[in-house]
Coordinates of C-alpha atoms in Angstrom, one line a residue:
X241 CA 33.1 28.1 -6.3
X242 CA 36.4 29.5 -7.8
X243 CA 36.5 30.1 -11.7
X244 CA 39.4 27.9 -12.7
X245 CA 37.7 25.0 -10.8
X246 CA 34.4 25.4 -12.7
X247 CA 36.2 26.0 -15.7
X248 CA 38.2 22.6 -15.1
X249 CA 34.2 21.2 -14.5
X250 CA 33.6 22.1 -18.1
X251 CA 36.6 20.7 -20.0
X252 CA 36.0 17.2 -17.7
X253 CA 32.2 18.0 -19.0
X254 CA 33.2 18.4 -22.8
X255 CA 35.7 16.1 -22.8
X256 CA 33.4 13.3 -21.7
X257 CA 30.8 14.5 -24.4
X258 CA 33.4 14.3 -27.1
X259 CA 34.2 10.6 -26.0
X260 CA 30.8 9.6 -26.0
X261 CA 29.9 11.0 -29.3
X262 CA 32.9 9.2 -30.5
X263 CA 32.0 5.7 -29.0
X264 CA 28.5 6.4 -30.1
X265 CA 29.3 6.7 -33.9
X266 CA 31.5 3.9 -33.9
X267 CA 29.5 1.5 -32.0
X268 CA 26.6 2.8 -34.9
X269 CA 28.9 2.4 -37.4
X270 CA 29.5 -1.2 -36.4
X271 CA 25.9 -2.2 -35.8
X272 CA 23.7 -0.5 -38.3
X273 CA 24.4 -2.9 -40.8
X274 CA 22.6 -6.0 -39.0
X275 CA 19.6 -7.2 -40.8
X276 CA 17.5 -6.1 -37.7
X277 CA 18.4 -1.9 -37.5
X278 CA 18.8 -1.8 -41.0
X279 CA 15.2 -0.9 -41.4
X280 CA 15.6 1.5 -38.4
X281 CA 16.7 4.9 -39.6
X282 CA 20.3 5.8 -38.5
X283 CA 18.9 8.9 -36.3
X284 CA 16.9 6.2 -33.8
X285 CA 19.8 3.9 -33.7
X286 CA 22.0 6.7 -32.4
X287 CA 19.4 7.8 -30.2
X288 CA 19.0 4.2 -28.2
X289 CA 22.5 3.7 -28.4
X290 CA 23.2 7.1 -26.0
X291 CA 20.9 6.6 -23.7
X292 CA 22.3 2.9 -23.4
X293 CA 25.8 4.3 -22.8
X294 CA 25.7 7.4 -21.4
X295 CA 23.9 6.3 -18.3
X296 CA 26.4 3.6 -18.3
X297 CA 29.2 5.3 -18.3
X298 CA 28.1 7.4 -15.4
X299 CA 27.7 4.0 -13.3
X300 CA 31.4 3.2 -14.7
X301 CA 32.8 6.4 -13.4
X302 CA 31.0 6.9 -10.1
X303 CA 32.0 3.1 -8.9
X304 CA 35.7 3.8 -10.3
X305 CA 35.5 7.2 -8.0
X306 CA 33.7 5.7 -5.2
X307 CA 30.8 7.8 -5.6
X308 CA 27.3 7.0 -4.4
X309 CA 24.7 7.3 -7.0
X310 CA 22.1 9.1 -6.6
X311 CA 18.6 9.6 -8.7
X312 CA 20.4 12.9 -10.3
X313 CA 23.3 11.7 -11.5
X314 CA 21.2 9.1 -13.9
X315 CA 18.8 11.7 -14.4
X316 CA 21.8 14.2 -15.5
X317 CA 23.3 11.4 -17.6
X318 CA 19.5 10.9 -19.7
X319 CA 19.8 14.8 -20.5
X320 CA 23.7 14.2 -21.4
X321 CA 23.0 11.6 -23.4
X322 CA 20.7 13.9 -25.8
X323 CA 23.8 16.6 -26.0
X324 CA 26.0 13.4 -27.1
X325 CA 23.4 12.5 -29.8
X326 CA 23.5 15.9 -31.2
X327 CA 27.3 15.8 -31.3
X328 CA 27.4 12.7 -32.9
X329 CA 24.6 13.1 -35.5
X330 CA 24.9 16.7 -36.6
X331 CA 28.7 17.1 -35.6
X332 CA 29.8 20.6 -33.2
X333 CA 27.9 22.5 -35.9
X334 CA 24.6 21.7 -34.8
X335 CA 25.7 22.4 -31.2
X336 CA 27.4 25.6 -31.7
X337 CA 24.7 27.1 -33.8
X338 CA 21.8 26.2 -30.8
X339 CA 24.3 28.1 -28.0
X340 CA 24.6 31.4 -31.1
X341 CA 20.8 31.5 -31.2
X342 CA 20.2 31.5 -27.0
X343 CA 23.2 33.6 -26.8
X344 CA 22.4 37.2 -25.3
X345 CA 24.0 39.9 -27.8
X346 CA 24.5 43.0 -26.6
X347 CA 23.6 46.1 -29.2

C-alpha cells in the first residue's frame, strides 16, 4: 500500500470521527433533557447514542458505496463508536493524551 493512499485512509478515518463526535453531542444535547434520560448520567447517554449511530452510519455509507457488509465492518464500527465517545465526551484532549502515553520515545 503506498503512503499517500494510507495517509488519505486516515484523514477519511478522522474526518468521519470528527462528524460523529459532532452529531453525537448535538443529538445529546437535544435529548438529555427528556424526563426519561434525565436521570441517566450524560456519560451513558453519549455512550448508547454512538453505538446507535456509528454502526449506522457505516450501513449508510457502505449501501451509498455499493459495498457489501460484512461481520467486520459492524464489528469495526462498535470499536469506532468508543473512539467517537471519547471525542465527544472528553474533547481531542483525552484522545491525544492516550496516543502520548502508548507512544514509543526514543532516549
Amino acid at each position: 500500500m503506498n503512503v499517500e493512499i494510507m495517509m488519505q485512509y486516515v484523514t477519511y478515518f478522522l474526518m468521519a470521527i470528527g462528524v460523529l463526535a459532532f452529531l453525537v453531542a448535538a443529538i445529546v444535547q437535544v435529548i438529555k433533557e427528556l424526563p426519561v434520560l434525565q436521570r441517566i448520567q450524560t456519560s451513558l447517554v453519549v455512550l448508547v447514542v454512538s453505538l446507535i449511530l456509528c454502526p449506522i452510519a457505516v450501513i449508510i455509507v457502505c449501501q451509498y458505496l455499493n459495498i457489501v457488509i460484512t461481520w467486520y465492518y459492524v464489528f469495526a464500527s462498535f470499536i469506532a463508536a468508543f473512539i467517537v465517545y471519547l471525542v465527544a465526551t472528553g474533547g481531542w484532549e483525552r484522545v491525544t493524551e492516550i496516543w502520548r502515553r502508548t507512544k514509543y520515545n526514543k532516549r
